[in-house]
Short mmCIF file of C-alpha atoms and ligand atoms in Angstrom, two decimals:
data_model
loop_
_atom_site.label_atom_id
_atom_site.label_comp_id
_atom_site.label_asym_id
_atom_site.label_seq_id
_atom_site.Cartn_x
_atom_site.Cartn_y
_atom_site.Cartn_z
CA UNK G 1421 20.57 -62.95 -0.47
CA UNK G 1422 20.17 -59.44 -1.83
CA UNK G 1423 21.57 -56.34 -0.25
CA UNK G 1424 19.03 -53.56 -0.03
CA UNK G 1425 19.52 -49.98 0.96
CA UNK G 1426 17.32 -48.55 3.67
CA UNK G 1427 14.37 -46.53 2.40
CA UNK G 1428 14.86 -42.80 2.32
CA UNK G 1429 12.16 -40.69 3.98
CA UNK G 1430 9.91 -38.89 1.48
CA UNK G 1431 9.31 -35.92 3.75
CA UNK G 1432 11.23 -32.75 2.89
CA UNK G 1433 12.55 -30.59 5.69
CA UNK G 1434 10.28 -27.63 6.44
CA UNK G 1435 12.99 -25.05 5.81
CA UNK G 1436 14.11 -26.40 2.43
CA UNK G 1437 14.11 -24.14 -0.61
CA UNK G 1438 11.84 -26.51 -2.54
CA UNK G 1439 9.13 -26.34 0.11
CA UNK G 1440 9.37 -22.55 0.31
CA UNK G 1441 9.29 -22.20 -3.48
CA UNK G 1442 6.23 -24.40 -3.74
CA UNK G 1443 4.50 -22.54 -0.91
CA UNK G 1444 5.20 -19.16 -2.50
CA UNK G 1445 3.94 -20.37 -5.89
CA UNK G 1446 0.72 -21.69 -4.32
CA UNK G 1447 0.17 -18.43 -2.42
CA UNK G 1448 0.79 -16.44 -5.62
CA UNK G 1449 -1.73 -18.47 -7.60
CA UNK G 1450 -4.30 -18.15 -4.81
CA UNK G 1451 -3.80 -14.38 -4.61
CA UNK G 1452 -4.18 -14.08 -8.39
CA UNK G 1453 -7.34 -16.19 -8.31
CA UNK G 1454 -8.72 -14.11 -5.43
CA UNK G 1455 -8.03 -10.92 -7.40
CA UNK G 1456 -9.69 -12.29 -10.54
CA UNK G 1457 -12.79 -13.49 -8.68
CA UNK G 1458 -13.26 -10.64 -6.22
CA UNK G 1459 -11.63 -7.44 -7.38
CA UNK G 1460 -11.19 -7.36 -11.16
CA UNK G 1461 -13.34 -4.65 -12.71
CA UNK G 1462 -12.15 -5.13 -16.27
CA UNK G 1463 -8.50 -4.11 -15.83
CA UNK G 1464 -7.08 -7.55 -16.71
CA UNK G 1465 -9.44 -8.56 -19.48
CA UNK G 1466 -8.68 -6.95 -22.84
CA UNK G 1467 -12.23 -7.37 -24.04
CA UNK G 1468 -13.88 -5.22 -21.44
CA UNK G 1469 -15.64 -6.95 -18.59
CA UNK G 1470 -15.19 -10.54 -19.80
CA UNK G 1471 -13.44 -11.82 -16.66
CA UNK G 1472 -15.77 -9.83 -14.42
CA UNK G 1473 -18.79 -11.41 -16.05
CA UNK G 1474 -17.15 -14.85 -16.01
CA UNK G 1475 -16.53 -14.64 -12.26
CA UNK G 1476 -19.79 -12.86 -11.49
CA UNK G 1477 -21.63 -15.74 -9.82
CA UNK G 1478 -18.60 -16.62 -7.71
CA UNK G 1479 -18.32 -12.99 -6.65
CA UNK G 1480 -21.91 -12.93 -5.43
CA UNK G 1481 -21.49 -16.36 -3.80
CA UNK G 1482 -18.61 -14.99 -1.72
CA UNK G 1483 -20.53 -11.84 -0.81
CA UNK G 1484 -18.09 -9.46 -2.50
CA UNK G 1485 -19.68 -6.09 -3.35
CA UNK G 1486 -20.26 -5.96 -7.07
CA UNK G 1487 -22.90 -3.58 -8.33
ZN1 LIG X 1505 -22.91 -8.49 -9.54
#
């Protein structure tokens, strides 16, 4: 007969630092992506309007004013 330990729950408490850190990282990435798609007018890209042109179709798809 083997002795087994009871399974530990895989759910992290809502207030734990790991959950908050992950949530803040996800929000930061989403804000950066939103900026790059919707608001960048060439300030980030070193080669002029490269990012603006790369995200141009997505910008129009979302209805963001462009030109
Ligand atoms: Zn446009």
